[in-house]
CSV table of C-alpha atoms in Angstrom, one decimal:
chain,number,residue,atom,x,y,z
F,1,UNK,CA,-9.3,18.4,0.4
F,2,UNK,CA,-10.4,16.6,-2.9
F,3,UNK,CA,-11.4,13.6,-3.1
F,4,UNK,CA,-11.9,11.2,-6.6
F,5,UNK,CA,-15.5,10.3,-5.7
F,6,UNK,CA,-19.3,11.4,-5.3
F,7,UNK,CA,-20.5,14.5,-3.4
F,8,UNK,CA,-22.4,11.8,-1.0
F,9,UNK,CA,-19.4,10.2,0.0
F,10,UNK,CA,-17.4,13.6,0.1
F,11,UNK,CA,-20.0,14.4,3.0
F,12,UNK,CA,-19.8,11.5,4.5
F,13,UNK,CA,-15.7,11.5,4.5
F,14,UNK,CA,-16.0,15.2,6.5
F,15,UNK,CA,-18.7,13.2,8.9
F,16,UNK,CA,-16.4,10.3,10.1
F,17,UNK,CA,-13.5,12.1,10.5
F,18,UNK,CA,-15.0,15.3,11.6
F,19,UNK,CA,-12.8,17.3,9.4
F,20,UNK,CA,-12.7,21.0,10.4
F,21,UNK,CA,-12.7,22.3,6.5
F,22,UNK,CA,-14.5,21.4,3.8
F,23,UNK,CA,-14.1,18.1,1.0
F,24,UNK,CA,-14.8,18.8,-2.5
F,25,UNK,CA,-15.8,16.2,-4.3
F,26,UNK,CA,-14.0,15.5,-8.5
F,27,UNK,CA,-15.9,12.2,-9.0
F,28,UNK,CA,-14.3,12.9,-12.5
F,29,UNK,CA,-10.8,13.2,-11.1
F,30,UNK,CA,-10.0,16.4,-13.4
F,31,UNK,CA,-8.3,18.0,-11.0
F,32,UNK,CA,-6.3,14.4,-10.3
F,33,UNK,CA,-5.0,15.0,-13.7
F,34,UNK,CA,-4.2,18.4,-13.6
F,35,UNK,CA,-2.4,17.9,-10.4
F,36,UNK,CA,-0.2,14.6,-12.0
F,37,UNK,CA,-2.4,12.6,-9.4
F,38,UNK,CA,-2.8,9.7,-11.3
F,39,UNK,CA,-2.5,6.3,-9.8
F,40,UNK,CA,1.5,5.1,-9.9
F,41,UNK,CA,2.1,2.0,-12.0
F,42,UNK,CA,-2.0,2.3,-12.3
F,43,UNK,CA,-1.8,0.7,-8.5
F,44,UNK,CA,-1.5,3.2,-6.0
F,45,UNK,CA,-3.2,6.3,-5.5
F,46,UNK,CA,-0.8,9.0,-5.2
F,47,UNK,CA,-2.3,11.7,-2.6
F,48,UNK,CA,-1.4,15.5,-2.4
F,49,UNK,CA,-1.5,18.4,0.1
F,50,UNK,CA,-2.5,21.6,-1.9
F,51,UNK,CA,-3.0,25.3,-0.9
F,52,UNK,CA,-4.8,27.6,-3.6
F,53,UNK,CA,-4.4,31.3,-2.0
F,54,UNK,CA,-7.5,33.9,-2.1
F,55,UNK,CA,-5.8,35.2,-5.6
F,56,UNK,CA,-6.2,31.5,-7.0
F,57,UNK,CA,-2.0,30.7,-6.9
F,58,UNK,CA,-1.0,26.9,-5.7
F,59,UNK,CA,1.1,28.4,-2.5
F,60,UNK,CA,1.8,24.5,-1.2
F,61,UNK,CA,1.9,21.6,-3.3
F,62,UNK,CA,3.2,18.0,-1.7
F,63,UNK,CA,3.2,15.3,-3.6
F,64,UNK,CA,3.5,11.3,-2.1
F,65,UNK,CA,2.7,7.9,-3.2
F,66,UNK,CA,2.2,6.7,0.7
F,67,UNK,CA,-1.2,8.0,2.5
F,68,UNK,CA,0.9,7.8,5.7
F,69,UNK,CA,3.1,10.1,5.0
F,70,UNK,CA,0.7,12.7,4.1
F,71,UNK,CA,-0.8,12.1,7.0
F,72,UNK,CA,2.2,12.5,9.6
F,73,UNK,CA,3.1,15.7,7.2
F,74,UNK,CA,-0.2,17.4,7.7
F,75,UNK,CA,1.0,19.2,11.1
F,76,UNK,CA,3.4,21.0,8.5
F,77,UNK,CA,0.5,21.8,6.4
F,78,UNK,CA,-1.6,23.0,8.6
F,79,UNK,CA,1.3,25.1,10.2
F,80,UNK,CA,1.8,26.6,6.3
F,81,UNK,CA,-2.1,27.5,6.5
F,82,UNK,CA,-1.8,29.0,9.5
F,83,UNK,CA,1.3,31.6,8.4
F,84,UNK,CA,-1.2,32.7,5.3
F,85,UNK,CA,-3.5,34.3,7.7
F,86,UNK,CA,-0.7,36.3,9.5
C-alpha cells in the first residue's frame, strides 16, 4: 500500500489498523500520477489495489473512485497475492 502522505503517518496508518504488510509512504504523490490516481473532478481521491511482481511487472491493477469498494474487493486481492506464491 501507498499512501499520499509522510512516512510518520505511513507508520502510524500500519499501527491502527494493524496491517500485516508494509505502507510506503509518496508524500509527493509521484506514484499517484504515474498510476492516473489523481483526485476525480479534483474532489475525490480515487484509490487503487496494485501488485508489482519480484521481476518489477504491475500483475494487478484495480482502479475505483469509492474507498468502499476497494475495501469489500480486497478479499480478491489478497486471494490474487496468495496464487503468486504457488
Amino acid at each position: 500500500m501507498i499512501l499520499g502522505d509522510t512516512l510518520e503517518k505511513a507508520k502510524k496508518y500500519v499501527e491502527v489498523l494493524k496491517l500485516p504488510f508494509p505502507v510506503l509512504s509518496d508524500p509527493e504523490r509521484e506514484i499517484y500520477r504515474v498510476y492516473e490516481l489523481e483526485k476525480y473532478f479534483q474532489l475525490i481521491q480515487r484509490t487503487a489495489s496494485l501488485v508489482i511482481d519480484r521481476n518489477g511487472r504491475v500483475q494487478y491493477l484495480k482502479r475505483t473512485t469509492n474507498p468502499n469498494t476497494w475495501l469489500q474487493e480486497s478479499r480478491e486481492l489478497f486471494g490474487f497475492v496468495d496464487s503468486m506464491n504457488e
